[in-house]
Each structure stands twice: as C-alpha cells, then as structure tokens.
mmCIF file of C-alpha atoms in Angstrom:
data_model
loop_
_atom_site.group_PDB
_atom_site.id
_atom_site.type_symbol
_atom_site.label_atom_id
_atom_site.label_comp_id
_atom_site.label_asym_id
_atom_site.label_seq_id
_atom_site.Cartn_x
_atom_site.Cartn_y
_atom_site.Cartn_z
ATOM 1 C CA MET H 23 56.004 80.146 148.580
ATOM 2 C CA ILE H 24 57.312 82.229 145.998
ATOM 3 C CA ASP H 25 54.559 84.856 144.879
ATOM 4 C CA PHE H 26 55.030 85.123 140.938
ATOM 5 C CA PRO H 27 52.424 87.497 140.543
ATOM 6 C CA PHE H 28 53.682 90.102 143.644
ATOM 7 C CA LEU H 29 56.904 89.651 141.211
ATOM 8 C CA THR H 30 55.787 90.584 137.958
ATOM 9 C CA ASP H 31 53.686 93.508 139.442
ATOM 10 C CA THR H 32 56.265 95.054 140.714
ATOM 11 C CA PHE H 33 59.464 94.159 138.429
ATOM 12 C CA LEU H 34 57.047 96.140 135.560
ATOM 13 C CA LYS H 35 56.072 98.846 138.297
ATOM 14 C CA LEU H 36 60.482 99.016 139.018
ATOM 15 C CA ALA H 37 60.624 99.113 135.196
ATOM 16 C CA ALA H 38 58.608 101.639 134.438
ATOM 17 C CA ALA H 39 61.038 104.050 136.380
ATOM 18 C CA LEU H 40 63.697 102.444 134.548
ATOM 19 C CA PRO H 41 63.961 105.814 132.065
ATOM 20 C CA VAL H 42 64.930 108.477 135.431
ATOM 21 C CA THR H 43 67.486 105.909 135.965
ATOM 22 C CA LEU H 44 68.499 105.763 132.694
ATOM 23 C CA GLY H 45 68.492 109.348 132.308
ATOM 24 C CA LEU H 46 70.533 110.317 135.509
ATOM 25 C CA PHE H 47 73.105 107.636 134.365
ATOM 26 C CA PHE H 48 73.166 108.956 130.721
ATOM 27 C CA ALA H 49 73.068 112.975 131.784
ATOM 28 C CA SER H 50 75.703 112.772 134.499
ATOM 29 C CA PHE H 51 78.014 110.181 132.643
ATOM 30 C CA VAL H 52 78.410 112.594 129.197
ATOM 31 C CA LEU H 53 78.755 115.441 132.138
ATOM 32 C CA GLY H 54 81.346 114.043 134.156
ATOM 33 C CA GLY H 55 83.031 112.817 130.923
ATOM 34 C CA PHE H 56 83.888 116.632 129.665
ATOM 35 C CA LEU H 57 84.369 117.729 132.840
ATOM 36 C CA ALA H 58 86.384 114.697 133.441
ATOM 37 C CA LEU H 59 88.757 116.136 130.436
ATOM 38 C CA LEU H 60 88.652 119.844 131.300
ATOM 39 C CA ILE H 61 89.740 118.170 134.813
ATOM 40 C CA LEU H 62 92.270 116.238 133.331
ATOM 41 C CA ALA H 63 93.675 119.185 130.790
ATOM 42 C CA MET H 64 94.358 121.192 133.915
ATOM 43 C CA ARG H 65 95.841 118.825 135.903
ATOM 44 C CA MET H 66 98.330 117.872 133.340
ATOM 45 C CA SER H 67 98.686 121.700 133.189
ATOM 46 C CA ARG H 68 102.269 123.127 133.638
ATOM 47 C CA ASN H 69 100.920 126.337 135.220
ATOM 48 C CA PRO H 70 100.995 125.222 138.901
ATOM 49 C CA LEU H 71 97.431 127.181 139.777
ATOM 50 C CA LEU H 72 96.182 124.858 137.311
ATOM 51 C CA SER H 73 97.542 121.850 138.534
ATOM 52 C CA GLY H 74 97.391 122.444 142.117
ATOM 53 C CA PHE H 75 93.078 123.402 141.327
ATOM 54 C CA ALA H 76 93.335 120.169 139.993
ATOM 55 C CA ARG H 77 94.612 117.848 142.493
ATOM 56 C CA GLY H 78 93.030 119.646 145.043
ATOM 57 C CA TYR H 79 89.252 118.667 143.335
ATOM 58 C CA ILE H 80 89.961 114.997 142.699
ATOM 59 C CA LEU H 81 91.269 115.189 146.264
ATOM 60 C CA ILE H 82 87.974 116.366 147.753
ATOM 61 C CA PHE H 83 85.631 114.108 145.414
ATOM 62 C CA ARG H 84 87.140 111.108 145.800
ATOM 63 C CA GLY H 85 88.054 111.797 148.933
ATOM 64 C CA SER H 86 84.760 112.098 150.523
ATOM 65 C CA PRO H 87 81.625 109.800 149.995
ATOM 66 C CA LEU H 88 78.994 110.469 147.199
ATOM 67 C CA MET H 89 76.092 110.873 149.806
ATOM 68 C CA ILE H 90 77.968 114.079 151.737
ATOM 69 C CA GLN H 91 78.332 115.480 148.474
ATOM 70 C CA LEU H 92 74.174 114.727 146.901
ATOM 71 C CA PHE H 93 73.038 116.466 150.152
ATOM 72 C CA LEU H 94 75.312 119.460 150.084
ATOM 73 C CA ILE H 95 74.059 120.114 146.629
ATOM 74 C CA TYR H 96 70.788 119.577 147.514
ATOM 75 C CA TYR H 97 69.984 120.696 150.752
ATOM 76 C CA GLY H 98 73.061 122.882 150.977
ATOM 77 C CA LEU H 99 73.048 125.311 147.986
ATOM 78 C CA GLY H 100 70.097 126.610 148.187
ATOM 79 C CA GLN H 101 70.463 128.362 151.873
ATOM 80 C CA PHE H 102 72.898 130.888 150.336
ATOM 81 C CA GLU H 103 70.351 133.755 148.982
ATOM 82 C CA VAL H 104 73.380 134.405 146.457
ATOM 83 C CA ILE H 105 72.672 130.618 144.653
ATOM 84 C CA ARG H 106 68.589 130.922 144.603
ATOM 85 C CA HIS H 107 68.556 134.364 143.246
ATOM 86 C CA SER H 108 71.078 133.371 140.645
ATOM 87 C CA PHE H 109 70.579 132.110 136.807
ATOM 88 C CA VAL H 110 71.418 127.888 138.743
ATOM 89 C CA TRP H 111 68.760 128.384 141.392
ATOM 90 C CA PRO H 112 66.247 127.234 137.521
ATOM 91 C CA VAL H 113 68.203 123.731 137.773
ATOM 92 C CA LEU H 114 69.622 122.920 141.519
ATOM 93 C CA ARG H 115 65.963 123.550 143.223
ATOM 94 C CA GLU H 116 64.968 120.200 141.484
ATOM 95 C CA PRO H 117 66.219 117.165 143.200
ATOM 96 C CA PHE H 118 66.882 115.454 139.211
ATOM 97 C CA PHE H 119 69.430 118.121 138.706
ATOM 98 C CA CYS H 120 71.031 118.241 141.724
ATOM 99 C CA ALA H 121 71.531 114.386 141.517
ATOM 100 C CA VAL H 122 72.939 114.457 138.005
ATOM 101 C CA VAL H 123 75.087 117.885 138.852
ATOM 102 C CA ALA H 124 76.458 115.559 142.668
ATOM 103 C CA LEU H 125 77.119 112.532 140.093
ATOM 104 C CA ALA H 126 78.781 113.763 137.283
ATOM 105 C CA LEU H 127 81.162 115.824 139.627
ATOM 106 C CA CYS H 128 81.621 112.786 141.446
ATOM 107 C CA THR H 129 82.534 110.122 138.716
ATOM 108 C CA ALA H 130 84.586 113.473 136.843
ATOM 109 C CA SER H 131 86.813 113.323 139.635
ATOM 110 C CA TYR H 132 87.523 109.182 139.153
ATOM 111 C CA THR H 133 87.238 109.167 135.348
ATOM 112 C CA ALA H 134 90.308 112.567 134.612
ATOM 113 C CA GLU H 135 92.232 110.275 137.088
ATOM 114 C CA ILE H 136 91.511 106.909 134.567
ATOM 115 C CA PHE H 137 92.466 109.050 131.081
ATOM 116 C CA ARG H 138 95.392 110.251 133.163
ATOM 117 C CA GLY H 139 96.588 106.643 133.672
ATOM 118 C CA GLY H 140 95.819 105.946 129.758
ATOM 119 C CA LEU H 141 97.252 108.807 128.626
ATOM 120 C CA LEU H 142 101.007 108.190 130.795
ATOM 121 C CA ALA H 143 100.357 104.770 129.630
ATOM 122 C CA ILE H 144 101.298 106.271 125.806
ATOM 123 C CA PRO H 145 105.051 104.955 124.400
ATOM 124 C CA ALA H 146 106.602 108.267 124.090
ATOM 125 C CA GLY H 147 107.470 106.702 120.417
ATOM 126 C CA GLN H 148 104.814 106.586 119.118
ATOM 127 C CA ILE H 149 104.506 110.460 119.934
ATOM 128 C CA GLU H 150 107.898 110.893 118.647
ATOM 129 C CA ALA H 151 106.997 109.442 115.187
ATOM 130 C CA GLY H 152 103.526 111.161 114.615
ATOM 131 C CA MET H 153 105.623 114.762 115.226
ATOM 132 C CA ALA H 154 108.152 113.525 113.052
ATOM 133 C CA CYS H 155 105.548 113.043 110.345
ATOM 134 C CA GLY H 156 104.695 116.571 110.702
ATOM 135 C CA MET H 157 100.884 116.049 112.568
ATOM 136 C CA SER H 158 99.760 119.428 113.899
ATOM 137 C CA ARG H 159 98.659 119.063 117.764
ATOM 138 C CA TRP H 160 95.293 118.530 116.508
ATOM 139 C CA LEU H 161 95.973 116.081 114.398
ATOM 140 C CA LEU H 162 98.640 114.405 116.592
ATOM 141 C CA LEU H 163 96.158 114.159 119.838
ATOM 142 C CA ARG H 164 92.923 112.638 117.242
ATOM 143 C CA ARG H 165 95.129 110.303 115.516
ATOM 144 C CA ILE H 166 97.491 109.135 117.367
ATOM 145 C CA ILE H 167 96.744 110.717 121.477
ATOM 146 C CA ALA H 168 93.151 110.406 121.976
ATOM 147 C CA PRO H 169 92.376 106.649 120.556
ATOM 148 C CA ILE H 170 95.821 105.130 122.582
ATOM 149 C CA MET H 171 94.258 106.622 125.594
ATOM 150 C CA LEU H 172 90.792 105.417 125.407
ATOM 151 C CA ARG H 173 92.655 101.530 123.986
ATOM 152 C CA TYR H 174 94.145 102.105 127.524
ATOM 153 C CA ALA H 175 92.127 103.317 129.754
ATOM 154 C CA LEU H 176 88.752 101.108 128.817
ATOM 155 C CA PRO H 177 88.574 98.815 131.135
ATOM 156 C CA ALA H 178 88.890 100.829 133.607
ATOM 157 C CA TYR H 179 86.449 103.597 132.403
ATOM 158 C CA SER H 180 83.804 100.667 132.061
ATOM 159 C CA THR H 181 84.228 99.987 135.921
ATOM 160 C CA GLU H 182 83.484 102.984 136.739
ATOM 161 C CA ALA H 183 80.384 103.019 133.795
ATOM 162 C CA ILE H 184 79.294 100.086 136.422
ATOM 163 C CA LEU H 185 79.989 101.793 139.347
ATOM 164 C CA LEU H 186 77.716 105.120 137.834
ATOM 165 C CA VAL H 187 74.340 102.644 136.992
ATOM 166 C CA LYS H 188 75.064 101.445 141.136
ATOM 167 C CA SER H 189 75.324 105.100 142.176
ATOM 168 C CA THR H 190 71.958 106.434 140.904
ATOM 169 C CA ALA H 191 70.488 104.495 143.467
ATOM 170 C CA LEU H 192 71.477 107.698 145.838
ATOM 171 C CA ALA H 193 69.257 110.133 143.584
ATOM 172 C CA SER H 194 65.922 108.457 145.889
ATOM 173 C CA LEU H 195 67.425 110.120 148.493
ATOM 174 C CA VAL H 196 66.688 113.333 147.940
ATOM 175 C CA THR H 197 63.349 112.083 146.055
ATOM 176 C CA VAL H 198 64.476 111.527 142.625
ATOM 177 C CA TRP H 199 61.811 108.747 142.205
ATOM 178 C CA ASP H 200 64.212 106.083 140.205
ATOM 179 C CA VAL H 201 64.127 102.164 140.461
ATOM 180 C CA THR H 202 65.117 102.342 144.295
ATOM 181 C CA GLY H 203 63.017 104.929 145.231
ATOM 182 C CA VAL H 204 59.787 103.674 143.401
ATOM 183 C CA ALA H 205 60.848 99.902 145.386
ATOM 184 C CA GLN H 206 61.342 101.796 148.124
ATOM 185 C CA GLN H 207 57.568 102.988 148.133
ATOM 186 C CA ILE H 208 56.658 100.103 147.155
ATOM 187 C CA ILE H 209 58.262 98.146 150.290
ATOM 188 C CA GLN H 210 56.652 101.529 152.557
ATOM 189 C CA ARG H 211 52.694 99.700 151.176
ATOM 190 C CA THR H 212 53.482 96.236 150.884
ATOM 191 C CA TYR H 213 56.387 95.563 153.798
ATOM 192 C CA ARG H 214 57.789 92.492 150.923
ATOM 193 C CA THR H 215 61.929 94.059 151.537
ATOM 194 C CA MET H 216 62.916 90.692 149.861
ATOM 195 C CA GLU H 217 60.613 90.697 147.010
ATOM 196 C CA VAL H 218 60.730 94.089 145.991
ATOM 197 C CA PHE H 219 64.872 94.507 146.268
ATOM 198 C CA VAL H 220 65.412 91.347 143.980
ATOM 199 C CA CYS H 221 63.365 92.928 141.598
ATOM 200 C CA ALA H 222 65.392 95.820 141.648
ATOM 201 C CA ALA H 223 68.457 93.820 141.821
ATOM 202 C CA LEU H 224 67.833 92.138 138.554
ATOM 203 C CA ILE H 225 67.072 95.393 137.095
ATOM 204 C CA TYR H 226 70.774 97.029 138.357
ATOM 205 C CA LEU H 227 72.327 93.500 136.500
ATOM 206 C CA ILE H 228 70.721 93.533 133.221
ATOM 207 C CA LEU H 229 71.911 97.519 133.124
ATOM 208 C CA ASN H 230 74.999 96.760 133.630
ATOM 209 C CA PHE H 231 75.559 93.721 131.980
ATOM 210 C CA ILE H 232 74.569 95.646 128.971
ATOM 211 C CA ILE H 233 77.294 98.188 129.379
ATOM 212 C CA VAL H 234 79.828 95.641 129.699
ATOM 213 C CA GLN H 235 78.679 94.280 126.260
ATOM 214 C CA ILE H 236 78.699 97.593 124.963
ATOM 215 C CA TYR H 237 82.159 98.521 126.484
ATOM 216 C CA ALA H 238 83.968 95.283 125.226
ATOM 217 C CA TRP H 239 82.040 95.788 121.377
ATOM 218 C CA ILE H 240 84.218 99.038 121.280
ATOM 219 C CA GLU H 241 87.294 97.058 122.661
ATOM 220 C CA ARG H 242 86.995 95.292 120.432
ATOM 221 C CA ARG H 243 87.065 97.332 117.653
ATOM 222 C CA LEU H 244 89.525 99.396 118.984
ATOM 223 C CA THR H 245 91.519 96.610 119.069
ATOM 224 C CA PRO H 246 91.272 94.496 115.870
ATOM 225 C CA ARG H 247 94.588 91.835 117.252
ATOM 226 C CA LEU H 248 92.389 90.572 120.068
ATOM 227 C CA ARG H 249 89.065 89.473 117.947
ATOM 228 C CA PRO H 250 89.577 85.801 117.812
ATOM 229 C CA VAL H 251 89.869 84.370 114.265
ATOM 230 C CA GLU H 252 87.020 82.816 112.687
ATOM 231 C CA ALA H 253 87.777 79.534 111.631
ATOM 232 C CA ASP H 254 86.091 79.440 108.065
ATOM 233 C CA SER H 255 89.110 82.098 107.077
ATOM 234 C CA PRO H 256 92.009 80.987 104.852
ATOM 235 C CA LEU H 257 95.108 81.313 106.914
ATOM 236 C CA PRO H 258 98.345 82.635 105.027
ATOM 237 C CA VAL H 259 100.278 81.791 103.181
ATOM 238 C CA PRO H 260 104.322 81.509 103.900
ATOM 239 C CA PRO H 261 106.268 83.261 100.731
ATOM 240 C CA VAL H 262 107.913 80.582 98.117
ATOM 241 C CA ILE H 263 111.534 81.195 99.006
ATOM 242 C CA ALA H 264 113.514 80.656 95.964
ATOM 243 C CA GLY H 265 115.869 77.981 96.084
ATOM 244 C CA GLU H 266 113.429 75.916 98.589
ATOM 245 C CA LYS H 267 112.611 72.648 98.409
ATOM 246 C CA HIS H 268 109.016 71.112 98.353
ATOM 247 C CA ASP H 269 107.504 68.066 98.604
#
C-alpha cells in the first residue's frame, strides 16, 4: 500500500535541498561556459602549444569519470602544502566549491567540443559576406558567427545541460547535501529506498523538463522559420502579374 503521507513529507524535505542542487548547476554551468569559450579559442588557435593544450584538456576530462575527477579535486589537492597555503585554499577546502570546480571543468570539455561543432557548421559564404560588407572582427563575431554557432550547437548544448543537472547528484559523495545527499540521509534513517529515490527522481525530472522547455523557447527565438504559423494569420496574397486573367 502506498504511504502518501511519507511520500509527501519526503518530497518536501528533498525540495528543501533544491537550492543547493540549483546552486551547483548554475555555478558550474556559468563557469563551465566561460571555460568552454576559452578552450574553444585555444582549440581553434593556429598556435600548436595552445591547440595542443586544449586537445589534452578535452581528452583528459572527457576520457576520465567525473566521480574520479571530483575525488581528486576534493581529496587530492589538499595533500599539497602549496595548495593549502595558497589563495585558492579557502575555496577548495569547501565541499560545495570543490563540486562546482569539478563539474565546471568536466562540462567545459564537452561544451567546447559542442561549440566547435557549431562553429565548423557555419557556412563560409556567410562569413565572407560579412567581411565583404566591411564588418570588423568583433561585429562579425557578434552579428554572424556567435548567433549561428549557438543555433547549430543548441540541441547538443541542451543535452549537456540536462546531463549536468543529473551529474550534480555526485556532489553528495563529498558531503554536499543536495537533493541526492538528503535522500541518502532519509534512507539511512528509514530504510525506505524505493519511495525516497522515487521522490528524488521526480524532482530531477521536473528540473530537466523545465530546462528542455527553456531551450525549446530559445531555439524558437533563434530560428523564426521553425515557429508554427498561427491559424488566424492571413495568408500572403501573391502579386498580380500584368496580363494575368482572373475569374
């Protein structure tokens, strides 16, 4: 028999930890986006050192598990005395910020490759047309390259955002009490694994549904031709050609 009072109470307790999960997501999403742009610039550079560094970065963070990266940052960096006496130690000694750094470094490697795919998909003719019109590099980037690149990269970028939301659950392994961490605490007290994790899964499902809707709205804004035509809108009337017969 379904225990609705327990499910309701569990859902409310997990929802109380939602700000921590959202904080992990937004902080790592923004930081990872900036890092991805930097890695993308290095990856597309003609300098072999910069390009090689970007290739190595992407290889390491895409080729190793996120959980290991998180453990290395949280447990490993504190073993170095130079880190403990540096200005970054007040940040790296906090589990929340260690989780943000690990998530951002990992998602930056995937996002950089997503952006690179969108950048390579831009038709060369559009860039040449902008240069022929006398656009500066900054104006060309702002008016042509960036919007088209984002348009092409948006479907894969939305998938990466969804994966990032689900990856925040790993932060509970380093004592960050997000939705998953609180769920584990409740399970340790009640031994009711199924009900607790169902409530947690429902919360993540709602978050991902909202993200999908946001990205769908952005895609419609960036691609007007994909917007549905309203039924009440009048159809365009073709121009009358001289000498054409009408009934």
